[in-house]
Amino acid sequence: MPVNFQELSADRNQEWRNELRKSITAKERGNLSRVKMPEMGPMERILGFMEVNVGLNEEAAVQESRRCLDCSTPSCVSGCPVNINIPGFIKLIEKKDFIGAARKLKETNALPAVCGRVCPQEIQCEAQCIYHKMKKAPVAIGYLERFASDCERLAGNISIPDIPQGNQVQVAAIGSGPASLTFAGEMAKRGYRVTVYEALHELAGVLSYGIPEFRLPKSIVRSEIAYLEKLGVVFERNVVVGKTMTLEDMKKQGFQGFFIGSGAGLPKFMHIPGENAIGIYSSNEYLTRVNLMKAYQFPHYDTPIVRGKRVAVIGGGNTAMDSVRTAVRLGAEKAMIVYRRSEQEMPARIEEIHHAKEEGVEFLNLTNPVEYLVDAAGRVKQMKVQKMGLGAADDSGRRRPVVVPGSEYLIDVDTVVVGVGTDPNPLIPRTIQGLEVTKWGTIVVNEETMQTAVPEIFAGGDIVRGGATVILAMGDGKKAAESLHAYIQSPARAPR
Amino acid sequence: MNKIVRKEMLSENVVKLVVESPQISQKQSPGQFVIIRTDDRGERIPLTIADADRKNMTITLIIQKVGTSSHKLANLEPGDSLLDVSGPLGRPTHIEKVGTVVACGGGVGIAPLYPIARALKEAGNKLITVLGARNRELLILEKEMAAFADEMIVMTDDGSYGEKGLITAGIEKVLMREPVQLAVAIGPAIMMKFVSLLTKKYNVPTIASLNTIMVDGTGMCGACRVTVGGKTKFVCVDGPEFDAHEIDYDEMIKRLNTYKKEEQLSYDGYLKSLA
Ligand SMILES: Cc1cc2nc3c(=O)[nH]c(=O)nc-3n(C[C@H](O)[C@H](O)[C@H](O)COP(=O)(O)OP(=O)(O)OC[C@H]3O[C@@H](n4cnc5c(N)ncnc54)[C@H](O)[C@@H]3O)c2cc1C
Ligand SMILES: Cc1cc2nc3c(=O)[nH]c(=O)nc-3n(C[C@H](O)[C@H](O)[C@H](O)COP(=O)(O)OP(=O)(O)OC[C@H]3O[C@@H](n4cnc5c(N)ncnc54)[C@H](O)[C@@H]3O)c2cc1C
Ligand code: SF4
Ligand code: SF4
Ligand code: FES
């Protein structure tokens, strides 16, 4: 998204900002060191599912906010997929107007408490901070974002924006992940009657069933949903669109515009011998049992899970890290990451890899499973792996793993979690006529507008991108809302 | 929502619930199922839609009491509501006129068989039903099935009703007697395995409806996976029905035992909580 520097600069030229900027010299600001996120100690945190990062206190947050130089052309903003006015909110923190900072965030980001926790800041906003040019650690934008929105929530002082007189036009979102939630909020703010349809009994997609409590407490997700309900968004759970209801049914009920945010929830397996043995899970199943169904509180909750002692998690992304750290919390004595490339190529967030190591997770990099061996009851007991070397770079720019011949060996395991990625669920593309779908099963959209081949249907998030990030999904939801609004307003309703 | 309007005990261990479900009752077809949760600590469990009433907007569920969740369900009374009901899930049965069909139901598998058998009869097939149960007490839906079946054979393990013997004996009698174009087998995995071996011997195309462990029922987790024809399939979205001759029953039976220990623990705790 192109950054609107004019708007940023108008905000920056306010009297109080000018003064605040001058109150400390840039040199002094530059000499301050980056805050550390206070966190629970590894030995303590692995006993439960409490949030690992404790959050900055007021003093630390204000201190960190002083480091931000309030740049005239803030490069950080272009690193944020939704172009949050980063110096704008940070300077409000420096001014100790924390609620004001939270509201500034909400102007562009409906879920700042979520993004402040789970965005890969190190490759997004913070990667573009001017401090890198000075060979210093970037401003802790994510921590500050989390701080401001937590302040607002804890103060119980959530502001509801003025909503224009309802225009009575009904629009629907399919799926309730971050893409749809953002879409719903943006449409509600424009006066539309929005209904969100979710297949599961719980809302928020991966934020609920995937990302664990110790990284993203569900109470935060719930309060973000409550906010949307206050904006007038209606949520319908247990509706599998294409099964319980079709798009045609919705049209008959008067819906005029649609957003598909059904995610990429279909787990991939490796299709190697023994993979259907007892004790082998997809990461989706493992995490869903724990997060959505609360299997970590079994038998207090009815859903069981295998509490393995020797757990191997296959993969190197966020999903794999979340799974392996979950295994540690379920009592694994040995929890391993088995990844076919080297640590450098791991797509997981650096913070997660670091936390996993602190929690005692072993990393078997450049290692790939080829077969699972089972006992008489069909439970997995060993996995055969082979060592990998790194060859030339592939399309993704990462070096391609190549097999080291004759390097196979056995590892004892009683639980395996396969976290090698997900594909889009084919249900929606299959049941809605006229959509254009790629060979990977993602829905084709006009990237400028998020409009699909069917004019009144827009789509975004993982169903369009394949597995991506929360903030990219949100950016799509926002763009789609703008476009759908324009489409509904346009007299001709011309197809793209 | 999801209010129970009627309850009936079909046998000591099998209960029938008629549940208000305006959307699902209109959309369902034979062969599909729902996933329900009784309460906010409950599991998501799959149950076949045994019948549906479009006019009164209800669906019928027939539940065999086996562990915590099914007992919780069976203890609900008319006026109570299920917390969550989602569906209709899975692919509907492919109903076609093929000639003579043998519909084989074992135990509580007779419940999911019922709407499929009826639809096959309505499509113009000659319908022979073979029902099997351990004893007379456990036999369900006999009268309902008899109402439309061209012929009915009942087998009980102990001979307390119908003929004594396993369901396969009853089926084989038919297969030896006349040409059969299709068999449908629904029941415990072990029964489906042996029915499938038998019909294979007679070269009769057969479909089986699988009851694997599920969580979401939307293709998101892979808990329900089975091997069919050497390929991994998800029962909730690719099934629940498959070509019975291609299914790896042994793998499926093992996977059904994944949580034996936990299920016992949960059930003991549940009984204690009732006491
Ligand atoms: C374990 C894990 C950890 C992750 N960690 C991070 C992280 O730290 N940072 C980050 O930025 N990203 C992370 N991601 C990625 C991020 O969560 C996703 O990119 C993001 O959630 C995608 O949002 P979405 O709105 O497209 O869909 P989703 O969040 O996938 O939600 C889609 C929703 O649609 C529902 N749905 C699907 N089909 C239907 C239907 N037919 N009818 C009704 N509803 C339907 C689904 O049930 C689901 O609730 C992680 C992903 C996983 C799995
Ligand atoms: C598509 C499908 C349709 C079904 N239809 C019916 C039906 O119409 N009537 C009926 O009585 N039963 C049906 N079942 C089986 C029913 O879901 C299980 O009996 C029920 O989940 C048992 O739960 P429980 O807590 O009472 O027993 P538990 O003590 O938890 O388990 C007893 C046995 O039930 C099976 N089971 C356990 N948890 C699950 C789960 N989450 N999903 C599936 N199976 C599980 C296992 O084999 C287990 O050994 C169906 C299953 C499937 C997959
Ligand atoms: S939303 Fe994410 S990328 Fe944007 S500023 Fe916040 S943490 Fe950075
Ligand atoms: S680039 Fe860094 S220092 Fe400059 S405004 Fe952004 S966060 Fe502040
Ligand atoms: S039950 Fe989860 S994929 Fe079938």
mmCIF file of N, CA and C in Angstrom, chain A residues 102-103 105-112 152-153 157-163 181-182 184-186 188-189 219-235:
data_model
loop_
_atom_site.group_PDB
_atom_site.id
_atom_site.type_symbol
_atom_site.label_atom_id
_atom_site.label_comp_id
_atom_site.label_asym_id
_atom_site.label_seq_id
_atom_site.Cartn_x
_atom_site.Cartn_y
_atom_site.Cartn_z
ATOM 1 N N ALA A 102 -3.998 4.296 21.679
ATOM 2 C CA ALA A 102 -4.802 3.137 21.260
ATOM 3 C C ALA A 102 -5.784 3.555 20.175
ATOM 4 N N ARG A 103 -6.382 4.725 20.344
ATOM 5 C CA ARG A 103 -7.357 5.162 19.325
ATOM 6 C C ARG A 103 -6.674 5.464 17.996
ATOM 7 N N LEU A 105 -4.133 3.913 16.884
ATOM 8 C CA LEU A 105 -3.917 2.598 16.273
ATOM 9 C C LEU A 105 -5.189 2.093 15.607
ATOM 10 N N LYS A 106 -6.290 2.250 16.312
ATOM 11 C CA LYS A 106 -7.566 1.724 15.799
ATOM 12 C C LYS A 106 -8.017 2.423 14.520
ATOM 13 N N GLU A 107 -7.467 3.629 14.262
ATOM 14 C CA GLU A 107 -7.832 4.291 13.003
ATOM 15 C C GLU A 107 -7.470 3.408 11.810
ATOM 16 N N THR A 108 -6.371 2.668 11.928
ATOM 17 C CA THR A 108 -5.951 1.848 10.785
ATOM 18 C C THR A 108 -5.975 0.353 11.061
ATOM 19 N N ASN A 109 -5.980 -0.050 12.329
ATOM 20 C CA ASN A 109 -5.855 -1.471 12.649
ATOM 21 C C ASN A 109 -6.901 -1.856 13.682
ATOM 22 N N ALA A 110 -7.824 -2.704 13.280
ATOM 23 C CA ALA A 110 -8.923 -3.071 14.169
ATOM 24 C C ALA A 110 -8.472 -3.994 15.301
ATOM 25 N N LEU A 111 -7.334 -4.674 15.158
ATOM 26 C CA LEU A 111 -6.932 -5.664 16.164
ATOM 27 C C LEU A 111 -5.511 -5.414 16.680
ATOM 28 N N PRO A 112 -5.239 -4.214 17.206
ATOM 29 C CA PRO A 112 -3.853 -3.927 17.605
ATOM 30 C C PRO A 112 -3.331 -4.812 18.732
ATOM 31 N N GLU A 152 -5.904 0.389 26.913
ATOM 32 C CA GLU A 152 -7.288 0.741 26.610
ATOM 33 C C GLU A 152 -8.236 -0.354 27.093
ATOM 34 N N ARG A 153 -7.878 -1.597 26.817
ATOM 35 C CA ARG A 153 -8.762 -2.690 27.202
ATOM 36 C C ARG A 153 -8.872 -2.808 28.711
ATOM 37 N N ASN A 157 -12.038 1.153 28.663
ATOM 38 C CA ASN A 157 -12.385 2.426 28.053
ATOM 39 C C ASN A 157 -12.329 2.287 26.532
ATOM 40 N N ILE A 158 -13.082 1.329 26.016
ATOM 41 C CA ILE A 158 -13.035 1.064 24.578
ATOM 42 C C ILE A 158 -13.989 2.037 23.882
ATOM 43 N N SER A 159 -13.452 2.806 22.982
ATOM 44 C CA SER A 159 -14.309 3.792 22.313
ATOM 45 C C SER A 159 -15.016 3.168 21.135
ATOM 46 N N ILE A 160 -16.234 3.547 20.926
ATOM 47 C CA ILE A 160 -16.983 3.085 19.763
ATOM 48 C C ILE A 160 -17.079 4.272 18.804
ATOM 49 N N PRO A 161 -16.572 4.115 17.600
ATOM 50 C CA PRO A 161 -16.613 5.256 16.681
ATOM 51 C C PRO A 161 -18.057 5.611 16.309
ATOM 52 N N ASP A 162 -18.243 6.852 15.872
ATOM 53 C CA ASP A 162 -19.578 7.250 15.407
ATOM 54 C C ASP A 162 -19.890 6.461 14.157
ATOM 55 N N ILE A 163 -21.039 5.822 14.154
ATOM 56 C CA ILE A 163 -21.417 5.030 12.988
ATOM 57 C C ILE A 163 -22.491 5.800 12.229
ATOM 58 N N LEU A 181 -12.920 -10.458 10.088
ATOM 59 C CA LEU A 181 -13.206 -9.562 11.208
ATOM 60 C C LEU A 181 -12.923 -8.117 10.813
ATOM 61 N N THR A 182 -11.809 -7.911 10.099
ATOM 62 C CA THR A 182 -11.465 -6.556 9.675
ATOM 63 C C THR A 182 -12.485 -6.052 8.660
ATOM 64 N N ALA A 184 -15.544 -6.970 8.390
ATOM 65 C CA ALA A 184 -16.816 -6.728 9.079
ATOM 66 C C ALA A 184 -16.793 -5.379 9.804
ATOM 67 N N GLY A 185 -15.693 -5.105 10.508
ATOM 68 C CA GLY A 185 -15.585 -3.836 11.236
ATOM 69 C C GLY A 185 -15.644 -2.652 10.285
ATOM 70 N N GLU A 186 -14.930 -2.756 9.183
ATOM 71 C CA GLU A 186 -14.878 -1.642 8.227
ATOM 72 C C GLU A 186 -16.244 -1.399 7.588
ATOM 73 N N ALA A 188 -19.181 -2.247 8.933
ATOM 74 C CA ALA A 188 -20.096 -1.753 9.976
ATOM 75 C C ALA A 188 -19.894 -0.265 10.188
ATOM 76 N N LYS A 189 -18.629 0.164 10.172
ATOM 77 C CA LYS A 189 -18.345 1.585 10.365
ATOM 78 C C LYS A 189 -18.924 2.427 9.230
ATOM 79 N N SER A 219 -8.832 -14.338 25.848
ATOM 80 C CA SER A 219 -9.641 -13.241 26.385
ATOM 81 C C SER A 219 -9.474 -11.988 25.519
ATOM 82 N N ILE A 220 -8.292 -11.826 24.949
ATOM 83 C CA ILE A 220 -8.051 -10.665 24.086
ATOM 84 C C ILE A 220 -8.853 -10.800 22.800
ATOM 85 N N VAL A 221 -8.835 -12.001 22.250
ATOM 86 C CA VAL A 221 -9.588 -12.232 21.021
ATOM 87 C C VAL A 221 -11.072 -11.967 21.296
ATOM 88 N N ARG A 222 -11.545 -12.458 22.437
ATOM 89 C CA ARG A 222 -12.967 -12.265 22.758
ATOM 90 C C ARG A 222 -13.327 -10.798 22.902
ATOM 91 N N SER A 223 -12.422 -10.018 23.482
ATOM 92 C CA SER A 223 -12.784 -8.614 23.653
ATOM 93 C C SER A 223 -12.781 -7.880 22.313
ATOM 94 N N GLU A 224 -11.942 -8.342 21.382
ATOM 95 C CA GLU A 224 -11.975 -7.731 20.049
ATOM 96 C C GLU A 224 -13.313 -8.056 19.351
ATOM 97 N N ILE A 225 -13.811 -9.282 19.592
ATOM 98 C CA ILE A 225 -15.097 -9.674 19.001
ATOM 99 C C ILE A 225 -16.231 -8.860 19.637
ATOM 100 N N ALA A 226 -16.134 -8.680 20.945
ATOM 101 C CA ALA A 226 -17.170 -7.914 21.639
ATOM 102 C C ALA A 226 -17.237 -6.498 21.076
ATOM 103 N N TYR A 227 -16.081 -5.961 20.740
ATOM 104 C CA TYR A 227 -16.025 -4.629 20.145
ATOM 105 C C TYR A 227 -16.787 -4.610 18.820
ATOM 106 N N LEU A 228 -16.562 -5.634 18.001
ATOM 107 C CA LEU A 228 -17.263 -5.696 16.708
ATOM 108 C C LEU A 228 -18.773 -5.847 16.914
ATOM 109 N N GLU A 229 -19.147 -6.607 17.941
ATOM 110 C CA GLU A 229 -20.582 -6.757 18.217
ATOM 111 C C GLU A 229 -21.180 -5.397 18.571
ATOM 112 N N LYS A 230 -20.403 -4.590 19.299
ATOM 113 C CA LYS A 230 -20.903 -3.252 19.630
ATOM 114 C C LYS A 230 -21.054 -2.397 18.380
ATOM 115 N N LEU A 231 -20.230 -2.677 17.385
ATOM 116 C CA LEU A 231 -20.378 -1.941 16.122
ATOM 117 C C LEU A 231 -21.597 -2.425 15.333
ATOM 118 N N GLY A 232 -22.234 -3.475 15.839
ATOM 119 C CA GLY A 232 -23.446 -3.960 15.180
ATOM 120 C C GLY A 232 -23.248 -5.188 14.319
ATOM 121 N N VAL A 233 -22.041 -5.746 14.311
ATOM 122 C CA VAL A 233 -21.797 -6.940 13.502
ATOM 123 C C VAL A 233 -22.510 -8.141 14.140
ATOM 124 N N VAL A 234 -23.180 -8.929 13.304
ATOM 125 C CA VAL A 234 -23.881 -10.126 13.790
ATOM 126 C C VAL A 234 -23.034 -11.356 13.466
ATOM 127 N N PHE A 235 -22.844 -12.231 14.444
ATOM 128 C CA PHE A 235 -22.047 -13.443 14.228
ATOM 129 C C PHE A 235 -22.943 -14.675 14.252
#
